[in-house]
Amino acid sequence: NAGVTQTPKFRILKIGQSMTLQCTQDMNHNYMYWYRQDPGMGLKLIYYSVGAGITDKGEVPNGYNVSRSTTEDFPLRLELAAPSQTSVYFCASSYSTSVDTQYFGPGTRLTVL
Amino acid sequence: DAKTTQPPSMDCAEGRAANLPCNHSTISGNEYVYWYRQIHSQGPQYIIHGLKNNETNEMASLIITEDRKSSTLILPHATLRDTAVYYCIVPFTSGTYKYIFGTGTRLKVLA
């Protein structure tokens, strides 16, 4: 199993550009999450999904959109990139909630200039 | 909403026990406390979780107070490779699948 994979690993965007961060898991997990981590800070939940077709907002959803058309994929969309979105983005998945563990991807480092 | 409080940093001598505290006074009665760590800029790694009883696995021990308002993660024999940021995690909102990773404790293991 590859686990949780994220692409790209690095990206530089100009203000106002848009992009999609890709996340794929091959563990057949129902639950998937997107976090962002600003320098020196903890992780903040952006969006999460409890299954295909079902998504919900986390702590910091503004400026982002998600979709979950399959169990495997959970892309994160930035429509109008802003410098405040410069961060490292982590995707995670798990097969249950309260007692299971979240498996994290390697992260995508995004810089908006 | 449940929140956690951890000291921002700690040092520990190599080979000694590292005791990492966390306050989670607003946690609900049926919610678990999870501990993760993040080495350098990698994705966080699961360590251990517990509800009310003390837990131990190959990585660490978790001590939860009887009132469940706080817990302590214990690394019994810290090594240089345990240098990382340690997060104590509870649900963001009671009964949901959203979890809070606070700023964590930056543990530095000293040779």
Tab-separated table of N, CA and C in Angstrom, chain B:
chain	number	residue	atom	x	y	z
B	1	ASP	N	-16.419	24.192	22.920
B	1	ASP	CA	-15.567	23.329	22.124
B	1	ASP	C	-14.364	22.913	22.964
B	2	ALA	N	-13.992	21.648	22.826
B	2	ALA	CA	-12.855	21.145	23.588
B	2	ALA	C	-11.563	21.755	23.074
B	3	LYS	N	-10.683	22.105	24.002
B	3	LYS	CA	-9.393	22.654	23.635
B	3	LYS	C	-8.343	22.035	24.526
B	4	THR	N	-7.113	22.180	24.103
B	4	THR	CA	-5.995	21.626	24.856
B	4	THR	C	-4.981	22.703	25.172
B	5	THR	N	-4.252	22.499	26.264
B	5	THR	CA	-3.165	23.391	26.651
B	5	THR	C	-1.938	22.557	26.923
B	6	GLN	N	-0.840	22.899	26.230
B	6	GLN	CA	0.426	22.203	26.404
B	6	GLN	C	1.550	23.223	26.558
B	7	PRO	N	2.598	22.867	27.302
B	7	PRO	CA	3.749	23.780	27.360
B	7	PRO	C	4.389	23.868	25.982
B	8	PRO	N	4.884	25.044	25.609
B	8	PRO	CA	5.413	25.189	24.247
B	8	PRO	C	6.689	24.395	23.993
B	9	SER	N	7.503	24.198	25.009
B	9	SER	CA	8.759	23.477	24.778
B	9	SER	C	9.235	22.794	26.051
B	10	MET	N	10.020	21.718	25.851
B	10	MET	CA	10.636	20.996	26.953
B	10	MET	C	11.937	20.407	26.460
B	11	ASP	N	12.883	20.246	27.388
B	11	ASP	CA	14.121	19.542	27.114
B	11	ASP	C	14.157	18.283	27.958
B	12	CYS	N	14.841	17.288	27.448
B	12	CYS	CA	14.979	16.032	28.180
B	12	CYS	C	16.346	15.439	27.837
B	13	ALA	N	17.032	14.911	28.848
B	13	ALA	CA	18.318	14.260	28.602
B	13	ALA	C	18.085	12.898	27.973
B	14	GLU	N	18.940	12.545	27.042
B	14	GLU	CA	18.857	11.242	26.381
B	14	GLU	C	18.921	10.124	27.408
B	15	GLY	N	18.022	9.143	27.267
B	15	GLY	CA	17.972	8.017	28.187
B	15	GLY	C	17.051	8.225	29.378
B	16	ARG	N	16.661	9.474	29.606
B	16	ARG	CA	15.750	9.753	30.707
B	16	ARG	C	14.317	9.732	30.207
B	17	ALA	N	13.367	9.688	31.144
B	17	ALA	CA	11.954	9.714	30.787
B	17	ALA	C	11.527	11.140	30.441
B	18	ALA	N	10.770	11.256	29.381
B	18	ALA	CA	10.177	12.553	29.013
B	18	ALA	C	8.701	12.505	29.376
B	19	ASN	N	8.276	13.468	30.172
B	19	ASN	CA	6.885	13.543	30.612
B	19	ASN	C	6.245	14.791	30.018
B	20	LEU	N	5.299	14.579	29.143
B	20	LEU	CA	4.689	15.683	28.411
B	20	LEU	C	3.244	15.864	28.878
B	21	PRO	N	2.938	16.988	29.539
B	21	PRO	CA	1.586	17.180	30.066
B	21	PRO	C	0.646	17.840	29.072
B	22	CYS	N	-0.650	17.621	29.313
B	22	CYS	CA	-1.681	18.260	28.486
B	22	CYS	C	-2.937	18.466	29.342
B	23	ASN	N	-3.477	19.657	29.272
B	23	ASN	CA	-4.761	19.928	29.910
B	23	ASN	C	-5.860	19.918	28.867
B	24	HIS	N	-6.948	19.201	29.156
B	24	HIS	CA	-8.104	19.124	28.245
B	24	HIS	C	-9.361	19.108	29.105
B	25	SER	N	-9.577	20.186	29.828
B	25	SER	CA	-10.610	20.215	30.858
B	25	SER	C	-12.029	20.165	30.309
B	26	THR	N	-12.226	20.470	29.020
B	26	THR	CA	-13.584	20.505	28.471
B	26	THR	C	-13.952	19.239	27.715
B	27	ILE	N	-13.115	18.229	27.794
B	27	ILE	CA	-13.387	17.005	27.049
B	27	ILE	C	-14.648	16.325	27.577
B	28	SER	N	-15.421	15.735	26.683
B	28	SER	CA	-16.628	15.029	27.100
B	28	SER	C	-16.286	13.632	27.589
B	29	GLY	N	-17.245	13.041	28.318
B	29	GLY	CA	-16.979	11.788	28.991
B	29	GLY	C	-16.648	10.617	28.098
B	30	ASN	N	-17.120	10.612	26.864
B	30	ASN	CA	-16.887	9.463	25.991
B	30	ASN	C	-15.886	9.765	24.875
B	31	GLU	N	-15.156	10.847	25.029
B	31	GLU	CA	-14.199	11.230	23.986
B	31	GLU	C	-12.781	10.821	24.369
B	32	TYR	N	-12.088	10.272	23.384
B	32	TYR	CA	-10.717	9.845	23.585
B	32	TYR	C	-9.760	11.033	23.494
B	33	VAL	N	-8.617	10.861	24.121
B	33	VAL	CA	-7.489	11.776	23.957
B	33	VAL	C	-6.451	11.053	23.110
B	34	TYR	N	-5.994	11.718	22.072
B	34	TYR	CA	-4.997	11.141	21.189
B	34	TYR	C	-3.696	11.936	21.321
B	35	TRP	N	-2.603	11.230	21.107
B	35	TRP	CA	-1.301	11.892	21.039
B	35	TRP	C	-0.648	11.540	19.706
B	36	TYR	N	-0.139	12.570	19.063
B	36	TYR	CA	0.615	12.419	17.830
B	36	TYR	C	1.938	13.170	17.987
B	37	ARG	N	2.873	12.872	17.112
B	37	ARG	CA	4.077	13.682	17.069
B	37	ARG	C	4.424	13.981	15.624
B	38	GLN	N	5.187	15.067	15.460
B	38	GLN	CA	5.590	15.497	14.138
B	38	GLN	C	7.091	15.746	14.169
B	39	ILE	N	7.797	14.937	13.415
B	39	ILE	CA	9.253	15.052	13.341
B	39	ILE	C	9.600	15.941	12.165
B	40	HIS	N	10.301	17.008	12.455
B	40	HIS	CA	10.671	18.012	11.455
B	40	HIS	C	9.417	18.444	10.693
B	41	SER	N	9.372	18.358	9.416
B	41	SER	CA	8.222	18.843	8.643
B	41	SER	C	7.427	17.695	8.045
B	42	GLN	N	7.591	16.509	8.594
B	42	GLN	CA	6.852	15.361	8.086
B	42	GLN	C	5.400	15.407	8.543
B	43	GLY	N	4.571	14.552	7.982
B	43	GLY	CA	3.207	14.421	8.454
B	43	GLY	C	3.190	13.869	9.869
B	44	PRO	N	2.223	14.280	10.692
B	44	PRO	CA	2.145	13.771	12.068
B	44	PRO	C	2.021	12.253	12.111
B	45	GLN	N	2.536	11.685	13.184
B	45	GLN	CA	2.564	10.251	13.384
B	45	GLN	C	1.810	9.916	14.665
B	46	TYR	N	0.923	8.957	14.597
B	46	TYR	CA	0.159	8.541	15.758
B	46	TYR	C	1.061	7.893	16.806
B	47	ILE	N	0.797	8.190	18.082
B	47	ILE	CA	1.553	7.558	19.168
B	47	ILE	C	0.654	6.652	19.991
B	48	ILE	N	-0.398	7.205	20.569
B	48	ILE	CA	-1.202	6.461	21.527
B	48	ILE	C	-2.507	7.204	21.767
B	49	HIS	N	-3.518	6.516	22.258
B	49	HIS	CA	-4.745	7.196	22.655
B	49	HIS	C	-5.349	6.488	23.859
B	50	GLY	N	-6.253	7.183	24.562
B	50	GLY	CA	-6.879	6.593	25.733
B	50	GLY	C	-8.177	7.293	26.084
B	51	LEU	N	-8.984	6.611	26.899
B	51	LEU	CA	-10.268	7.170	27.327
B	51	LEU	C	-10.226	7.533	28.812
B	52	LYS	N	-9.993	6.567	29.663
B	52	LYS	CA	-9.925	6.858	31.093
B	52	LYS	C	-8.862	6.043	31.805
B	53	ASN	N	-8.533	4.889	31.268
B	53	ASN	CA	-7.494	4.072	31.895
B	53	ASN	C	-6.128	4.415	31.329
B	54	ASN	N	-5.101	4.105	32.088
B	54	ASN	CA	-3.745	4.302	31.581
B	54	ASN	C	-3.486	3.319	30.446
B	55	GLU	N	-2.725	3.759	29.461
B	55	GLU	CA	-2.434	2.943	28.302
B	55	GLU	C	-0.933	2.880	28.074
B	56	THR	N	-0.479	1.778	27.512
B	56	THR	CA	0.938	1.620	27.173
B	56	THR	C	1.047	0.870	25.859
B	57	ASN	N	1.955	1.326	25.026
B	57	ASN	CA	2.299	0.549	23.833
B	57	ASN	C	3.810	0.598	23.660
B	58	GLU	N	4.276	0.160	22.503
B	58	GLU	CA	5.713	0.060	22.303
B	58	GLU	C	6.397	1.410	22.215
B	59	MET	N	5.630	2.456	22.004
B	59	MET	CA	6.220	3.786	21.863
B	59	MET	C	6.187	4.586	23.157
B	60	ALA	N	5.075	4.468	23.899
B	60	ALA	CA	4.895	5.384	25.016
B	60	ALA	C	3.843	4.865	25.986
B	61	SER	N	3.723	5.589	27.096
B	61	SER	CA	2.636	5.360	28.052
B	61	SER	C	1.803	6.627	28.164
B	62	LEU	N	0.523	6.439	28.450
B	62	LEU	CA	-0.390	7.568	28.602
B	62	LEU	C	-1.070	7.451	29.951
B	63	ILE	N	-0.930	8.486	30.744
B	63	ILE	CA	-1.567	8.549	32.054
B	63	ILE	C	-2.666	9.594	31.985
B	64	ILE	N	-3.893	9.182	32.290
B	64	ILE	CA	-5.031	10.106	32.266
B	64	ILE	C	-5.538	10.256	33.687
B	65	THR	N	-5.732	11.482	34.134
B	65	THR	CA	-6.210	11.698	35.497
B	65	THR	C	-7.640	11.185	35.654
B	66	GLU	N	-8.000	10.906	36.890
B	66	GLU	CA	-9.317	10.319	37.142
B	66	GLU	C	-10.450	11.234	36.680
B	67	ASP	N	-10.272	12.545	36.799
B	67	ASP	CA	-11.312	13.471	36.356
B	67	ASP	C	-11.235	13.742	34.851
B	68	ARG	N	-10.248	13.152	34.181
B	68	ARG	CA	-10.050	13.247	32.719
B	68	ARG	C	-9.755	14.656	32.233
B	69	LYS	N	-9.394	15.541	33.111
B	69	LYS	CA	-9.123	16.907	32.685
B	69	LYS	C	-7.692	17.094	32.210
B	70	SER	N	-6.862	16.124	32.432
B	70	SER	CA	-5.487	16.245	31.954
B	70	SER	C	-4.884	14.866	31.720
B	71	SER	N	-3.808	14.845	30.969
B	71	SER	CA	-3.106	13.599	30.713
B	71	SER	C	-1.620	13.894	30.558
B	72	THR	N	-0.821	12.841	30.664
B	72	THR	CA	0.623	12.956	30.500
B	72	THR	C	1.110	11.841	29.594
B	73	LEU	N	1.831	12.224	28.584
B	73	LEU	CA	2.487	11.257	27.709
B	73	LEU	C	3.881	11.010	28.254
B	74	ILE	N	4.247	9.736	28.388
B	74	ILE	CA	5.558	9.394	28.921
B	74	ILE	C	6.341	8.606	27.880
B	75	LEU	N	7.504	9.150	27.507
B	75	LEU	CA	8.468	8.403	26.706
B	75	LEU	C	9.501	7.878	27.690
B	76	PRO	N	9.510	6.584	27.963
B	76	PRO	CA	10.285	6.089	29.120
B	76	PRO	C	11.795	6.266	29.011
B	77	HIS	N	12.344	6.139	27.838
B	77	HIS	CA	13.793	6.282	27.636
B	77	HIS	C	14.004	7.093	26.356
B	78	ALA	N	13.954	8.389	26.492
B	78	ALA	CA	13.993	9.252	25.315
B	78	ALA	C	15.318	9.116	24.552
B	79	THR	N	15.212	9.098	23.249
B	79	THR	CA	16.395	9.082	22.380
B	79	THR	C	16.402	10.356	21.532
B	80	LEU	N	17.517	10.592	20.860
B	80	LEU	CA	17.626	11.785	20.024
B	80	LEU	C	16.550	11.794	18.934
B	81	ARG	N	16.159	10.595	18.488
B	81	ARG	CA	15.141	10.502	17.443
B	81	ARG	C	13.751	10.869	17.926
B	82	ASP	N	13.578	11.021	19.252
B	82	ASP	CA	12.286	11.453	19.794
B	82	ASP	C	12.135	12.965	19.767
B	83	THR	N	13.156	13.681	19.347
B	83	THR	CA	13.038	15.136	19.205
B	83	THR	C	11.977	15.444	18.159
B	84	ALA	N	10.918	16.140	18.581
B	84	ALA	CA	9.765	16.363	17.714
B	84	ALA	C	8.796	17.311	18.417
B	85	VAL	N	7.737	17.651	17.714
B	85	VAL	CA	6.621	18.377	18.329
B	85	VAL	C	5.542	17.359	18.665
B	86	TYR	N	5.064	17.380	19.893
B	86	TYR	CA	4.084	16.415	20.371
B	86	TYR	C	2.746	17.113	20.566
B	87	TYR	N	1.707	16.539	19.961
B	87	TYR	CA	0.377	17.114	20.010
B	87	TYR	C	-0.568	16.243	20.831
B	88	CYS	N	-1.266	16.890	21.722
B	88	CYS	CA	-2.359	16.276	22.461
B	88	CYS	C	-3.631	16.690	21.744
B	89	ILE	N	-4.483	15.743	21.374
B	89	ILE	CA	-5.579	16.031	20.454
B	89	ILE	C	-6.913	15.535	20.999
B	90	VAL	N	-7.906	16.407	20.914
B	90	VAL	CA	-9.273	16.043	21.293
B	90	VAL	C	-10.205	16.541	20.197
B	91	PRO	N	-11.457	16.101	20.197
B	91	PRO	CA	-12.378	16.596	19.163
B	91	PRO	C	-12.573	18.102	19.258
B	92	PHE	N	-12.641	18.720	18.081
B	92	PHE	CA	-12.865	20.155	17.966
B	92	PHE	C	-14.222	20.535	18.540
B	93	THR	N	-15.200	19.759	18.175
B	93	THR	CA	-16.552	19.975	18.680
B	93	THR	C	-17.065	18.645	19.193
B	94	SER	N	-17.648	18.650	20.352
B	94	SER	CA	-18.073	17.417	20.992
B	94	SER	C	-18.942	16.578	20.062
B	95	GLY	N	-18.605	15.325	19.951
B	95	GLY	CA	-19.390	14.404	19.148
B	95	GLY	C	-19.137	14.478	17.661
B	96	THR	N	-18.118	15.221	17.251
B	96	THR	CA	-17.841	15.320	15.815
B	96	THR	C	-16.557	14.581	15.469
B	97	TYR	N	-16.248	14.577	14.194
B	97	TYR	CA	-15.037	13.930	13.707
B	97	TYR	C	-13.915	14.932	13.497
B	98	LYS	N	-14.125	16.128	13.958
B	98	LYS	CA	-13.111	17.163	13.765
B	98	LYS	C	-12.189	17.179	14.974
B	99	TYR	N	-10.902	17.203	14.693
B	99	TYR	CA	-9.927	17.161	15.776
B	99	TYR	C	-9.076	18.412	15.803
B	100	ILE	N	-8.731	18.836	17.004
B	100	ILE	CA	-7.862	20.000	17.193
B	100	ILE	C	-6.433	19.533	17.400
B	101	PHE	N	-5.542	20.021	16.548
B	101	PHE	CA	-4.112	19.932	16.813
B	101	PHE	C	-3.707	21.323	17.273
B	102	GLY	N	-3.352	21.471	18.534
B	102	GLY	CA	-2.922	22.779	18.999
B	102	GLY	C	-1.498	23.054	18.559
B	103	THR	N	-0.832	23.919	19.271
B	103	THR	CA	0.559	24.243	18.902
B	103	THR	C	1.531	23.187	19.398
B	104	GLY	N	1.097	22.320	20.310
B	104	GLY	CA	1.925	21.220	20.743
B	104	GLY	C	3.081	21.613	21.640
B	105	THR	N	3.856	20.616	22.039
B	105	THR	CA	5.075	20.810	22.826
B	105	THR	C	6.271	20.395	21.985
B	106	ARG	N	7.200	21.308	21.838
B	106	ARG	CA	8.433	20.981	21.112
B	106	ARG	C	9.419	20.350	22.086
B	107	LEU	N	9.607	19.039	21.943
B	107	LEU	CA	10.521	18.310	22.818
B	107	LEU	C	11.894	18.216	22.166
B	108	LYS	N	12.896	18.624	22.905
B	108	LYS	CA	14.264	18.481	22.431
B	108	LYS	C	14.979	17.520	23.355
B	109	VAL	N	15.467	16.422	22.796
B	109	VAL	CA	16.224	15.444	23.562
B	109	VAL	C	17.702	15.775	23.406
B	110	LEU	N	18.359	15.948	24.539
B	110	LEU	CA	19.748	16.407	24.549
B	110	LEU	C	20.709	15.256	24.796
B	111	ALA	N	21.778	15.209	24.024
B	111	ALA	CA	22.793	14.155	24.168
B	111	ALA	C	23.581	14.318	25.459
